[in-house]
XYZ file of C-alpha atoms in Angstrom:
364
model
C 166.349 -60.570 158.538
C 164.895 -63.508 160.451
C 161.368 -64.789 159.940
C 160.531 -63.643 163.476
C 161.530 -60.056 162.730
C 159.661 -60.098 159.432
C 156.575 -61.333 161.247
C 156.850 -58.558 163.843
C 157.361 -55.919 161.123
C 154.341 -57.209 159.205
C 152.222 -57.120 162.379
C 153.338 -53.534 163.113
C 152.608 -52.369 159.546
C 149.245 -54.106 159.375
C 148.345 -52.882 162.854
C 149.235 -49.315 161.928
C 147.187 -49.496 158.725
C 144.263 -51.027 160.620
C 144.475 -48.283 163.267
C 144.516 -45.533 160.629
C 141.533 -47.077 158.839
C 139.698 -47.377 162.152
C 140.399 -43.706 162.937
C 139.346 -42.710 159.412
C 136.016 -44.520 159.702
C 135.520 -43.112 163.189
C 136.292 -39.573 161.971
C 133.716 -39.888 159.178
C 131.031 -41.050 161.585
C 131.915 -38.362 164.133
C 131.764 -35.615 161.484
C 128.480 -36.966 160.133
C 126.788 -37.077 163.517
C 128.372 -33.770 164.574
C 126.779 -31.998 161.595
C 123.443 -33.755 162.123
C 123.465 -32.786 165.810
C 124.030 -29.119 164.990
C 120.977 -29.180 162.726
C 118.989 -31.094 165.337
C 119.869 -28.534 168.022
C 118.616 -25.702 165.812
C 115.383 -27.529 164.985
C 114.775 -28.499 168.610
C 115.606 -25.127 170.168
C 113.834 -22.851 167.738
C 111.547 -24.813 165.419
C 110.177 -26.980 168.253
C 111.046 -30.288 166.603
C 109.219 -33.127 168.352
C 111.380 -36.177 168.813
C 114.860 -37.083 169.957
C 118.134 -36.950 168.048
C 117.724 -40.408 166.501
C 114.254 -39.542 165.187
C 115.734 -36.459 163.538
C 118.678 -38.406 162.061
C 116.290 -41.013 160.642
C 114.152 -38.356 158.990
C 117.230 -36.677 157.496
C 118.427 -39.998 156.075
C 115.011 -40.849 154.636
C 114.813 -37.466 152.891
C 118.203 -38.038 151.253
C 117.367 -41.616 150.248
C 113.984 -40.684 148.777
C 115.155 -37.558 146.983
C 114.291 -37.656 143.284
C 116.205 -34.509 142.374
C 119.560 -35.970 141.408
C 120.716 -32.971 139.388
C 122.287 -29.999 141.192
C 119.785 -27.123 141.564
C 122.492 -24.487 141.174
C 125.340 -24.507 138.653
C 128.347 -22.426 137.669
C 129.322 -21.681 134.082
C 132.771 -20.787 132.722
C 132.524 -17.391 134.396
C 131.735 -19.019 137.772
C 128.339 -17.313 137.426
C 126.116 -18.916 140.043
C 122.658 -19.600 138.618
C 119.732 -22.034 138.571
C 119.482 -24.552 135.765
C 116.652 -24.152 133.215
C 115.620 -27.743 133.979
C 114.828 -26.608 137.518
C 113.243 -23.235 136.815
C 111.540 -23.808 133.473
C 113.019 -20.602 132.034
C 116.376 -19.230 130.898
C 116.898 -16.347 133.324
C 118.779 -18.287 136.008
C 116.805 -17.209 139.073
C 114.435 -19.602 140.838
C 111.375 -17.332 140.590
C 110.102 -16.700 137.077
C 109.417 -13.151 135.852
C 105.857 -12.545 134.696
C 107.211 -11.809 131.206
C 110.558 -11.251 129.504
C 109.796 -7.532 129.286
C 107.825 -5.266 131.603
C 104.241 -4.551 130.642
C 103.470 -1.074 129.345
C 102.929 1.383 132.182
C 104.302 -1.029 134.786
C 107.428 -0.378 136.863
C 109.673 -3.435 137.217
C 111.809 -3.915 140.343
C 114.670 -6.451 140.272
C 115.840 -7.714 143.686
C 119.467 -8.896 143.784
C 120.832 -10.841 146.720
C 121.462 -14.220 148.266
C 119.129 -16.519 150.264
C 118.218 -13.562 152.463
C 116.590 -12.016 149.387
C 115.333 -15.195 147.704
C 113.429 -16.317 150.798
C 113.043 -12.831 152.245
C 111.372 -9.541 151.493
C 110.472 -9.855 147.773
C 107.085 -11.535 148.272
C 106.046 -9.051 150.959
C 107.271 -6.141 148.829
C 105.053 -7.246 145.944
C 102.032 -7.604 148.240
C 102.567 -4.134 149.759
C 102.940 -2.495 146.339
C 99.875 -4.354 144.996
C 97.852 -3.032 147.922
C 99.072 0.557 147.672
C 99.530 0.846 143.888
C 97.435 -1.897 142.220
C 98.940 -3.121 138.948
C 101.708 -0.513 138.880
C 104.715 -2.523 140.103
C 106.200 -5.928 139.282
C 108.806 -7.390 141.653
C 111.293 -9.956 140.306
C 112.978 -12.066 142.958
C 116.531 -12.689 141.667
C 117.983 -13.859 144.971
C 120.211 -16.939 144.653
C 121.316 -18.736 147.849
C 125.060 -18.755 148.330
C 125.726 -15.975 145.829
C 128.186 -13.171 146.432
C 128.493 -9.612 145.150
C 130.657 -10.968 142.321
C 127.945 -13.434 141.270
C 125.377 -10.618 141.330
C 127.598 -8.496 139.087
C 128.091 -11.304 136.572
C 124.427 -12.322 136.501
C 123.231 -8.768 135.984
C 125.873 -7.787 133.410
C 125.521 -10.986 131.387
C 121.802 -11.701 131.645
C 119.514 -9.765 133.959
C 120.084 -6.336 132.419
C 117.932 -7.632 129.546
C 114.925 -7.795 131.879
C 114.680 -3.985 131.538
C 113.987 -3.281 135.205
C 113.463 0.332 136.218
C 114.763 -0.239 139.762
C 117.410 -2.719 140.969
C 117.705 -3.428 144.696
C 121.211 -4.478 145.822
C 121.117 -6.133 149.237
C 124.445 -6.682 151.018
C 125.125 -10.439 150.595
C 126.432 -12.107 153.739
C 127.888 -14.921 151.604
C 130.568 -12.508 150.380
C 132.216 -12.927 153.786
C 133.225 -16.501 153.086
C 136.835 -17.131 152.157
C 135.660 -19.002 149.045
C 134.457 -15.717 147.544
C 136.922 -16.261 144.718
C 139.205 -13.253 144.135
C 139.092 -11.967 140.571
C 142.187 -9.800 140.840
C 145.298 -11.902 140.195
C 148.047 -10.534 142.424
C 151.511 -11.664 143.422
C 150.090 -12.967 146.675
C 147.349 -15.046 145.071
C 149.332 -18.244 144.680
C 150.477 -18.039 148.274
C 146.821 -17.670 149.303
C 145.977 -20.810 147.373
C 148.115 -22.824 149.793
C 145.768 -21.884 152.649
C 143.839 -25.059 153.647
C 140.706 -22.968 154.186
C 140.847 -21.376 150.742
C 138.200 -22.626 148.331
C 140.473 -22.834 145.308
C 143.382 -24.553 147.040
C 145.346 -26.963 144.825
C 143.747 -30.378 144.778
C 145.772 -33.087 146.437
C 145.206 -36.811 146.770
C 143.532 -37.440 150.103
C 143.636 -41.088 151.095
C 141.845 -40.309 154.362
C 139.364 -37.459 153.768
C 137.509 -37.981 157.042
C 140.666 -37.756 159.147
C 141.970 -34.868 157.048
C 138.737 -32.911 157.521
C 138.668 -33.616 161.250
C 142.242 -32.365 161.603
C 141.362 -29.248 159.580
C 138.473 -28.490 161.928
C 140.655 -28.965 165.003
C 143.566 -26.931 163.689
C 141.797 -24.263 161.662
C 142.088 -20.644 162.677
C 138.979 -18.493 162.802
C 139.611 -14.906 161.786
C 138.733 -12.021 164.100
C 138.679 -9.467 161.281
C 138.007 -9.374 157.558
C 141.119 -8.760 155.502
C 141.698 -5.427 153.783
C 141.973 -7.282 150.475
C 138.513 -8.833 150.919
C 137.033 -5.418 151.758
C 138.651 -3.902 148.661
C 137.247 -6.694 146.452
C 133.776 -6.173 147.909
C 133.921 -2.416 147.356
C 135.251 -2.698 143.802
C 132.639 -5.289 142.821
C 129.799 -3.270 144.342
C 130.917 -0.143 142.488
C 131.132 -2.106 139.229
C 127.606 -3.406 139.784
C 126.270 0.111 140.431
C 127.924 1.356 137.227
C 126.545 -1.607 135.264
C 123.008 -0.993 136.549
C 123.197 2.717 135.716
C 124.583 1.875 132.291
C 121.557 -0.333 131.613
C 119.256 2.620 132.227
C 117.950 1.305 135.551
C 118.105 3.032 138.934
C 120.108 1.160 141.616
C 119.039 1.231 145.258
C 121.602 0.016 147.799
C 120.349 -1.761 150.913
C 122.276 -2.635 154.062
C 121.530 -5.875 155.867
C 120.421 -6.705 159.418
C 121.536 -9.974 160.989
C 119.995 -11.209 164.223
C 123.149 -10.772 166.299
C 125.084 -7.529 166.515
C 128.158 -5.968 168.085
C 126.575 -2.496 168.089
C 123.005 -3.136 169.206
C 121.643 -5.060 172.231
C 120.270 -8.551 171.579
C 118.901 -9.312 175.051
C 115.290 -9.347 173.816
C 115.888 -12.711 172.142
C 114.962 -15.835 174.087
C 117.868 -17.931 175.449
C 116.979 -20.771 173.052
C 117.091 -18.470 170.029
C 120.454 -17.032 171.046
C 121.858 -20.558 171.316
C 120.509 -21.499 167.881
C 121.687 -18.204 166.316
C 125.192 -18.686 167.684
C 125.190 -22.293 166.444
C 124.112 -21.092 163.003
C 126.855 -18.472 162.829
C 129.526 -20.855 164.052
C 128.635 -23.358 161.349
C 127.922 -20.961 158.490
C 130.842 -18.542 158.857
C 133.355 -21.316 159.405
C 136.316 -19.036 158.662
C 135.349 -16.374 161.245
C 134.768 -16.189 164.938
C 131.206 -15.072 165.614
C 132.441 -11.602 166.604
C 134.612 -11.501 163.485
C 131.656 -12.359 161.222
C 129.467 -9.692 162.812
C 132.217 -7.101 162.474
C 132.633 -8.055 158.808
C 128.883 -7.716 158.133
C 128.906 -4.266 159.731
C 131.971 -3.398 157.623
C 130.173 -4.426 154.437
C 127.179 -2.327 155.447
C 129.481 0.664 155.854
C 130.917 0.071 152.379
C 127.334 -0.007 151.047
C 126.660 3.398 152.663
C 129.880 4.916 151.331
C 129.203 3.616 147.815
C 125.660 5.011 147.849
C 127.031 8.433 148.818
C 129.819 8.269 146.229
C 127.493 7.495 143.305
C 124.465 9.486 144.476
C 122.412 6.310 144.898
C 119.385 6.009 147.187
C 120.332 4.146 150.371
C 117.895 1.819 152.136
C 119.506 1.458 155.554
C 118.002 -1.711 157.043
C 120.798 -2.549 159.458
C 118.729 -1.925 162.598
C 115.070 -1.661 161.566
C 113.845 -5.010 162.941
C 113.156 -5.536 166.647
C 115.624 -8.140 167.868
C 112.976 -10.596 168.995
C 112.470 -14.241 168.046
C 109.438 -13.701 165.813
C 111.295 -11.472 163.342
C 114.046 -14.003 162.493
C 114.209 -17.612 161.351
C 117.804 -18.032 162.481
C 120.900 -15.870 162.874
C 120.683 -14.564 159.320
C 117.289 -15.084 157.662
C 114.231 -12.962 158.418
C 110.774 -14.369 159.112
C 107.714 -13.305 157.125
C 107.024 -10.709 159.815
C 110.562 -9.330 159.579
C 110.477 -9.431 155.773
C 107.247 -7.418 155.729
C 108.978 -4.588 157.616
C 111.878 -4.639 155.152
C 109.389 -4.744 152.272
C 107.555 -1.678 153.579
C 110.854 0.191 153.901
C 111.719 -0.564 150.269
C 108.211 0.270 149.043
C 108.392 3.698 150.678
C 111.801 4.443 149.104
C 110.699 3.318 145.625
C 107.462 5.312 145.792
C 109.314 8.416 146.999
C 111.905 8.016 144.244
C 109.229 7.730 141.550
C 107.358 10.744 142.908
C 110.547 12.831 143.023
C 111.494 11.795 139.479
C 108.098 12.807 138.086
C 108.327 16.215 139.728
């Protein structure tokens, strides 16, 4: 091969490598600013953020650079049990909010609230305030909500640890995080290893990615958003919920099953929301339920609520049906999923009424 041909080949190879590196760097920047812009749109449209996009991006960067919390706030042990580290909470129970004591005080009824971020930042505080007002000193509410947790995490946390808190009532709120594909299946089937090849599956085999930015961008472009939850996912949810109910009953506590109300719905009208809130809610859903279309995610949430109702009937458990108790107006929601303090107070009152009625019926 002549020197001229070698030179041309070298130029082509180096040019190709340079082009790929340029695309990789560009993909990383595009993904970074795409994610920042989604957050900025939500803050601007609903939280009335003052400033333009670059002001918001600067603030985000400064928060990350000045963060002193280098350790992860949430960890997983060998069971994949999602929990908070003792170094964060100051206690060994694994939830962010500390119980008043390891055991309930004499004559006091303890209520344990299981759920995800919708519980952790939701109704628990308002529930305690309502019960304090109506029944001073009689109830203690423990907020055991952990953001990002699924029904499987709730089962493991309760069975391994939280049953020792000796709660009299345990609230099980339908966790929206169980919709995500990375809700790791715990039933090993013949189809499991085929599922692991799915690029959207959380536990897919790790491969060497020389160009993660480009790879991620291609995944986003080519990924398929599901219109419906799979039958296998529904079966896992049902089986885990039933196991949790049995575990709670076995501990001597009384389970109460609660359905969940998102902002958007396929069954109920949402035209009372402002246009800005609807935009932000749709943006939230599109980003959070990355494996579903928005309609698919809403259908799946409604399907989980129906499983909650069926399980309550099957095991004779009190049902707190909260799927449509909040007015669909801006002031009752923080985003497409989380309730505001005003919305949480309505949910808290609903729970307080059910608990009080249950106690009264039991005494009779």
